[in-house]
Amino acid sequence: MFYRDTWLEVDLDAYAYNIRYLLKHTQKQMIAVVKANGYGMTALVAAKEAMAAGASMVAVANFDEALDLRNRGFCDDILVLGVTRPDSVLAAKKNNIILTMPSLTWAKSVAQSGISGLRLHLKIETGMNRLGLESPKEAQAALVVLKDQSVEGIFTHYSSSDDANNDYNDLQYNRFVKVLKSLDHPFQWIHCSNSDAALHYKEEHTNAFRPGCALLGVPAAPSELKLVYGFYTKINHLKQLEAGQAISYGREYTTQAKEWIATVPVGYADGLRRANSGYEVYISGQRYPFVGRICMDQAMIRLDSFLPLGTTVELFGPHIPIQEMAERLKTIPLDIYTSISDRVTRVYRKHGEVDQIINPRFDFPI
Ligand SMILES: *Cc1c(COP(=O)(O)O)cnc(C)c1O
């Protein structure tokens, strides 16, 4: 049970379906990306469920996220995609965490630390201009410098894979293959594609891929993948107001007639952006607008008529598509998903039933 009626519902069957769909579609090994607390799902659940559905390892953005997963008992392989400070490599080795090798400078400082047997994937810069070795020559030099480490993988990252017909993807992939072919090294993991590329781009020389958003059913283009998240709250206060009554901070909305105004216990500190003021939610078969400013912890909705306290309100989900909310906020679904805060209870559903409930702020059983 949980005590505040605001929750993120996570459909674990849809998550597993998306993973199986992607594995079948690509015929490659999956490195499931569970960074940013599993894109809001909570990292441990995202990682465990991904492995159970057929992923080969998981990836996170930074070393702290990897340690967090380890400390929560996750035993499978974890790849850190971002830069880890060279002074953290001993901790990486101790915890059996695979690091990204972002530059020749990084390789040299790691070699100087005297460590050996560190598990690494080489990152190749091909056009994103974020991280990576810049040329075949640099990659060759890095392999020499890293001769005492265990270099298991090589990868790059596309900057524009959400645009299905673009030459830039070809350019990046071709640069990557050129580096790959210049290296005489038995890489176990060769991977370029994120979600959108995995769905739309064919690669001959890779054997793995790194999807994140597609696991949640929100790639850039419409697809056969299923949405995993629904964000809900419940009416916990209701009143009928006369015309001319001002609602919320700054009195931006005033009732036009006799109106039913409901209050819900969700606000911008939960990840319901302030910019949603004026837009609609879904309640019992119909849409109703937020009125007045969305507060930090609460918001008001104008109803057409009386509804009982405890009536469920969908903020996004099956009836308010996340893509619609993202468009109105001039952003992408992942920006909204990853800002659902740790104050929001996560309710996991499996086979149509509640499987598990996590309140990320409670480290005691509820
Ligand atoms: C975030 C990230 C991914 C996953 O991207 P999606 O678009 O969510 O599939 C893959 N690789 C790297 C390097 C990333 O940073």
Coordinates of C-alpha atoms and ligand atoms in Angstrom, one line a residue:
M1 CA 0.0 0.0 0.0
F2 CA 1.0 3.6 -0.3
Y3 CA -0.2 6.8 1.3
R4 CA -0.5 9.5 -1.3
D5 CA -2.7 8.8 -4.3
T6 CA -0.1 9.9 -6.9
W7 CA 1.7 7.1 -8.7
L8 CA 3.6 6.1 -11.8
E9 CA 2.2 2.8 -13.1
V10 CA 4.7 0.6 -14.9
D11 CA 3.5 -2.1 -17.2
L12 CA 6.3 -4.7 -16.9
D13 CA 4.6 -6.9 -19.5
A14 CA 4.8 -4.1 -22.1
Y15 CA 8.5 -3.5 -21.1
A16 CA 9.3 -7.2 -21.6
Y17 CA 7.3 -7.2 -24.9
N18 CA 9.3 -4.2 -26.2
I19 CA 12.6 -6.0 -25.3
R20 CA 11.6 -9.2 -27.1
Y21 CA 10.3 -7.2 -30.1
L22 CA 13.7 -5.4 -30.4
L23 CA 15.7 -8.5 -30.0
K24 CA 13.7 -10.2 -32.7
H25 CA 13.9 -7.2 -35.0
T26 CA 17.6 -6.6 -34.7
Q27 CA 18.9 -10.2 -34.2
K28 CA 21.6 -8.7 -32.1
Q29 CA 22.5 -8.7 -28.4
M30 CA 21.0 -6.0 -26.3
I31 CA 22.7 -3.7 -23.9
A32 CA 19.7 -2.3 -22.1
V33 CA 20.2 1.3 -21.2
V34 CA 18.8 2.0 -17.6
K35 CA 20.5 5.3 -16.9
A36 CA 18.8 8.1 -15.0
N37 CA 17.2 5.7 -12.6
G38 CA 16.0 3.5 -15.4
Y39 CA 14.4 6.4 -17.3
G40 CA 12.2 6.9 -14.2
M41 CA 11.3 3.2 -13.7
T42 CA 13.9 2.8 -10.9
A43 CA 17.1 1.4 -12.1
L44 CA 17.1 -2.0 -10.3
V45 CA 13.7 -3.0 -11.6
A46 CA 14.5 -1.8 -15.1
A47 CA 17.8 -3.7 -15.1
K48 CA 16.4 -6.9 -13.6
E49 CA 13.4 -7.0 -15.9
A50 CA 15.5 -6.3 -18.9
M51 CA 17.8 -9.2 -18.1
A52 CA 14.9 -11.5 -17.5
A53 CA 13.4 -10.5 -20.9
G54 CA 16.6 -11.3 -22.8
A55 CA 19.1 -8.4 -22.5
S56 CA 22.8 -9.4 -22.3
M57 CA 23.9 -6.5 -20.1
V58 CA 22.8 -3.1 -18.9
A59 CA 24.3 0.4 -19.4
V60 CA 24.2 3.5 -17.2
A61 CA 25.4 7.0 -17.7
N62 CA 27.9 7.3 -14.8
F63 CA 29.9 5.3 -12.3
D64 CA 27.7 6.3 -9.4
E65 CA 24.7 4.8 -11.1
A66 CA 26.6 1.6 -11.7
L67 CA 27.7 1.4 -8.0
D68 CA 24.1 2.0 -7.0
L69 CA 22.9 -1.0 -9.0
R70 CA 25.7 -3.2 -7.6
N71 CA 24.9 -2.1 -4.0
R72 CA 21.3 -3.0 -4.6
G73 CA 22.4 -6.5 -5.6
F74 CA 22.5 -6.4 -9.4
C75 CA 25.1 -9.1 -10.4
D76 CA 25.1 -9.0 -14.2
D77 CA 27.4 -6.9 -16.4
I78 CA 27.1 -3.1 -16.2
L79 CA 28.7 -0.7 -18.8
V80 CA 29.2 3.0 -17.8
L81 CA 28.6 5.1 -21.0
G82 CA 30.0 8.4 -19.7
V83 CA 33.5 9.4 -18.5
T84 CA 34.6 7.9 -15.2
R85 CA 37.4 9.7 -13.4
P86 CA 40.7 7.8 -13.7
D87 CA 41.0 7.8 -9.9
S88 CA 37.8 5.7 -9.7
V89 CA 39.1 2.8 -11.8
L90 CA 40.2 0.7 -8.8
A91 CA 36.6 0.9 -7.5
A92 CA 35.4 -0.1 -10.9
K93 CA 37.6 -3.1 -11.0
K94 CA 36.6 -4.1 -7.4
N95 CA 32.9 -3.9 -8.3
N96 CA 33.3 -5.6 -11.7
I97 CA 32.0 -2.6 -13.7
I98 CA 32.8 -2.1 -17.3
L99 CA 34.0 1.4 -18.2
T100 CA 34.0 3.5 -21.4
M101 CA 37.4 4.5 -22.6
P102 CA 36.8 8.1 -23.9
S103 CA 40.2 9.4 -25.0
L104 CA 43.9 8.6 -25.3
T105 CA 44.6 11.0 -22.4
W106 CA 42.2 8.9 -20.2
A107 CA 43.9 5.6 -21.4
K108 CA 47.3 7.0 -20.4
S109 CA 46.3 8.1 -17.0
V110 CA 44.7 4.7 -16.3
A111 CA 47.9 3.0 -17.5
Q112 CA 49.9 5.2 -15.1
S113 CA 47.8 4.1 -12.2
G114 CA 49.3 0.6 -12.5
I115 CA 46.0 -1.2 -12.6
S116 CA 45.5 -4.2 -14.9
G117 CA 42.5 -6.3 -16.0
L118 CA 40.2 -3.4 -16.1
R119 CA 37.1 -4.2 -18.3
L120 CA 36.7 -1.5 -21.1
H121 CA 34.8 -0.6 -24.2
L122 CA 36.5 1.8 -26.6
K123 CA 34.4 4.8 -27.5
I124 CA 34.9 6.1 -31.0
E125 CA 34.1 9.7 -32.0
T126 CA 32.3 9.7 -35.3
G127 CA 30.3 12.9 -35.4
M128 CA 28.4 13.5 -32.2
N129 CA 31.4 15.3 -30.8
R130 CA 30.7 14.3 -27.2
L131 CA 33.3 11.6 -26.4
G132 CA 35.6 9.2 -28.1
L133 CA 38.9 8.5 -29.9
E134 CA 39.2 10.6 -33.0
S135 CA 40.9 8.5 -35.5
P136 CA 42.2 4.9 -36.4
K137 CA 45.6 6.1 -35.3
E138 CA 44.4 7.2 -31.9
A139 CA 42.4 4.0 -31.4
Q140 CA 45.5 1.9 -32.3
A141 CA 47.6 3.9 -29.9
A142 CA 45.0 3.4 -27.2
L143 CA 45.1 -0.4 -27.6
V144 CA 48.8 -0.3 -27.1
V145 CA 48.5 1.9 -24.0
L146 CA 45.8 -0.4 -22.7
K147 CA 47.6 -3.7 -23.3
D148 CA 47.3 -4.7 -19.6
Q149 CA 43.5 -4.1 -19.6
S150 CA 40.7 -6.2 -20.9
V151 CA 39.3 -4.3 -23.9
E152 CA 36.0 -6.2 -24.5
G153 CA 34.1 -3.8 -26.7
I154 CA 34.1 -0.9 -29.1
F155 CA 31.2 1.5 -29.9
T156 CA 30.0 4.9 -31.1
H157 CA 26.8 6.9 -30.8
Y158 CA 24.7 8.4 -33.5
S159 CA 23.6 12.0 -33.2
S160 CA 20.6 12.0 -35.6
S161 CA 19.1 8.5 -35.6
D162 CA 15.6 9.9 -35.0
D163 CA 15.7 11.2 -38.5
A164 CA 15.1 8.0 -40.5
N165 CA 16.5 9.2 -43.8
N166 CA 19.7 10.9 -43.1
D167 CA 23.2 10.6 -44.6
Y168 CA 24.8 11.6 -41.3
N169 CA 24.1 8.2 -39.9
D170 CA 25.9 6.6 -42.9
L171 CA 28.8 9.0 -42.4
Q172 CA 29.1 8.1 -38.7
Y173 CA 28.7 4.4 -39.3
N174 CA 31.3 4.4 -42.1
R175 CA 33.8 6.3 -39.9
F176 CA 33.2 3.7 -37.2
V177 CA 33.7 0.7 -39.5
K178 CA 36.9 2.3 -40.8
V179 CA 38.3 2.5 -37.2
L180 CA 37.1 -1.0 -36.4
K181 CA 38.7 -2.5 -39.5
S182 CA 42.0 -0.8 -38.7
L183 CA 42.2 -2.6 -35.3
D184 CA 43.5 -6.1 -35.0
H185 CA 41.6 -6.9 -31.8
P186 CA 39.0 -9.5 -30.9
F187 CA 36.2 -7.3 -29.7
Q188 CA 33.4 -9.2 -28.1
W189 CA 30.9 -6.3 -28.2
I190 CA 30.5 -4.0 -31.2
H191 CA 27.7 -1.6 -30.9
C192 CA 26.4 1.7 -32.4
S193 CA 22.6 1.9 -32.4
N194 CA 20.4 3.5 -29.8
S195 CA 16.6 2.9 -30.0
D196 CA 15.8 4.8 -33.2
A197 CA 18.8 3.4 -35.1
A198 CA 18.0 -0.1 -33.9
L199 CA 14.5 0.3 -35.4
H200 CA 15.4 1.9 -38.7
Y201 CA 19.1 1.5 -39.5
K202 CA 20.8 -1.7 -40.7
E203 CA 24.4 -2.4 -39.6
E204 CA 26.5 -5.2 -41.0
H205 CA 29.5 -5.1 -38.7
T206 CA 27.9 -4.8 -35.2
N207 CA 26.7 -7.5 -32.9
A208 CA 24.9 -5.5 -30.2
F209 CA 22.8 -2.4 -29.7
R210 CA 21.9 0.0 -26.8
P211 CA 18.2 0.9 -26.6
G212 CA 16.7 3.1 -23.9
C213 CA 13.6 4.9 -25.0
A214 CA 12.3 2.1 -27.1
L215 CA 12.1 -0.1 -24.0
L216 CA 9.5 2.3 -22.8
G217 CA 7.7 2.4 -26.1
V218 CA 8.6 5.9 -27.1
P219 CA 11.0 5.9 -30.1
A220 CA 10.9 9.0 -32.3
A221 CA 8.6 7.5 -35.0
P222 CA 5.4 5.6 -34.4
S223 CA 6.1 1.9 -33.9
E224 CA 4.6 -1.4 -32.8
L225 CA 6.2 -1.0 -29.4
K226 CA 3.9 -0.6 -26.3
L227 CA 3.8 2.3 -23.9
V228 CA 5.0 1.3 -20.4
Y229 CA 4.1 4.2 -18.2
G230 CA 0.9 5.8 -16.9
F231 CA 1.0 8.7 -14.5
Y232 CA -2.1 8.9 -12.1
T233 CA -3.5 10.8 -9.2
K234 CA -6.9 11.0 -7.5
I235 CA -9.3 13.8 -6.6
N236 CA -8.8 14.5 -2.9
H237 CA -10.9 17.7 -2.6
L238 CA -13.9 19.0 -4.4
K239 CA -16.1 22.1 -4.3
Q240 CA -18.6 24.1 -6.3
L241 CA -17.6 27.7 -6.7
E242 CA -19.7 30.7 -7.7
A243 CA -18.7 32.7 -10.8
G244 CA -15.8 35.2 -10.2
Q245 CA -13.7 33.1 -7.8
A246 CA -9.9 33.1 -8.4
I247 CA -8.0 29.8 -8.5
S248 CA -4.4 29.2 -7.4
Y249 CA -1.3 31.5 -7.1
G250 CA -1.4 34.7 -9.0
R251 CA -5.2 34.4 -9.7
E252 CA -4.6 33.5 -13.4
Y253 CA -7.9 31.7 -13.7
T254 CA -11.3 33.0 -12.5
T255 CA -14.5 30.9 -12.6
Q256 CA -16.8 32.0 -15.4
A257 CA -20.0 30.5 -13.9
K258 CA -20.9 28.1 -11.1
E259 CA -18.1 25.6 -11.5
W260 CA -17.0 22.3 -9.9
I261 CA -13.3 22.5 -9.0
A262 CA -11.3 19.5 -8.0
T263 CA -7.9 19.4 -6.2
V264 CA -5.3 16.7 -6.9
P265 CA -2.2 15.9 -4.8
V266 CA 0.4 16.3 -7.6
G267 CA 2.5 19.2 -8.6
Y268 CA 5.7 20.3 -10.3
A269 CA 7.9 18.8 -7.6
D270 CA 6.5 15.4 -8.7
G271 CA 7.4 16.1 -12.4
L272 CA 4.0 17.6 -13.4
R273 CA 5.5 20.6 -15.2
R274 CA 4.1 24.0 -14.3
A275 CA 3.7 24.6 -18.1
N276 CA 0.8 22.1 -18.1
S277 CA -1.5 24.8 -16.7
G278 CA -4.6 25.1 -18.9
Y279 CA -4.1 21.7 -20.5
E280 CA -6.2 18.6 -20.1
V281 CA -6.2 15.4 -18.0
Y282 CA -8.5 12.4 -18.4
I283 CA -11.1 11.4 -15.9
S284 CA -13.7 8.7 -16.3
G285 CA -14.1 8.8 -20.1
Q286 CA -13.6 12.5 -20.5
R287 CA -11.0 15.3 -20.6
Y288 CA -11.0 18.2 -18.2
P289 CA -8.5 21.2 -18.0
F290 CA -6.2 22.2 -15.2
V291 CA -7.2 25.7 -14.1
G292 CA -4.9 28.2 -12.5
R293 CA -1.2 27.7 -11.9
I294 CA 0.1 24.2 -11.1
C295 CA 1.6 24.4 -7.6
M296 CA 4.6 22.5 -6.2
D297 CA 2.4 19.8 -4.7
Q298 CA -1.1 20.3 -5.8
A299 CA -3.2 21.3 -8.8
M300 CA -6.8 22.2 -9.6
I301 CA -9.0 20.8 -12.3
R302 CA -12.4 22.2 -13.6
L303 CA -15.0 19.4 -13.8
D304 CA -18.4 19.6 -15.6
S305 CA -20.2 18.1 -12.6
F306 CA -19.8 16.4 -9.3
L307 CA -17.3 13.5 -9.2
P308 CA -16.7 11.5 -6.0
L309 CA -13.5 12.0 -4.0
G310 CA -11.0 9.3 -4.9
T311 CA -11.9 9.4 -8.6
T312 CA -8.7 8.5 -10.6
V313 CA -7.2 11.2 -12.8
E314 CA -4.8 10.2 -15.7
L315 CA -2.1 12.8 -16.2
F316 CA -0.6 10.8 -19.1
G317 CA -1.1 7.3 -20.2
P318 CA -3.5 5.4 -22.5
H319 CA -5.8 8.4 -23.0
I320 CA -3.4 11.3 -22.8
P321 CA -0.5 10.2 -24.9
I322 CA 2.9 11.2 -23.6
Q323 CA 3.7 12.4 -27.1
E324 CA 0.9 14.9 -26.8
M325 CA 2.1 16.2 -23.4
A326 CA 5.7 16.4 -24.8
E327 CA 4.5 18.4 -27.8
R328 CA 2.6 20.9 -25.7
L329 CA 5.7 21.3 -23.4
K330 CA 8.0 21.6 -26.5
T331 CA 10.1 18.6 -25.4
I332 CA 10.4 14.8 -25.8
P333 CA 8.8 12.1 -23.7
L334 CA 12.1 11.1 -22.1
D335 CA 12.4 14.6 -20.7
I336 CA 9.1 14.2 -18.9
Y337 CA 9.7 10.5 -17.9
T338 CA 13.1 11.3 -16.3
S339 CA 11.7 14.2 -14.3
I340 CA 9.0 12.2 -12.5
S341 CA 10.5 12.7 -9.1
D342 CA 11.4 10.2 -6.4
R343 CA 8.4 11.5 -4.4
V344 CA 6.2 9.6 -6.7
T345 CA 5.3 5.9 -5.8
R346 CA 6.0 3.4 -8.6
V347 CA 3.4 0.7 -9.0
Y348 CA 4.6 -2.2 -11.1
R349 CA 2.0 -4.4 -12.9
K350 CA 2.7 -7.9 -14.3
H351 CA 0.1 -10.3 -15.8
G352 CA -2.6 -7.7 -15.1
E353 CA -1.9 -7.6 -11.4
V354 CA 0.1 -5.3 -9.0
D355 CA 3.5 -7.1 -8.8
Q356 CA 5.4 -4.7 -6.6
I357 CA 5.2 -1.2 -5.2
I358 CA 8.2 1.0 -4.6
N359 CA 8.3 4.4 -2.9
P360 CA 11.8 5.5 -3.9
R361 CA 12.1 7.7 -0.8
F362 CA 11.3 5.0 1.6
D363 CA 14.1 2.6 2.5
F364 CA 11.8 0.8 4.9
P365 CA 9.1 -1.7 4.0
I366 CA 5.6 -0.2 3.4
Ligands
LIG1 C1 21.2 7.4 -23.7 C2 22.1 6.6 -24.6 C3 21.6 5.5 -25.3 C4 20.1 5.2 -25.3 O1 19.4 6.1 -26.2 P1 17.9 6.0 -26.5 O2 17.7 7.1 -27.5 O3 17.1 6.2 -25.3 O4 17.7 4.6 -27.1 C5 22.5 4.7 -26.0 N1 23.8 5.0 -26.0 C6 24.3 6.1 -25.4 C7 25.8 6.4 -25.5 C8 23.5 6.9 -24.6 O5 24.0 8.0 -24.0

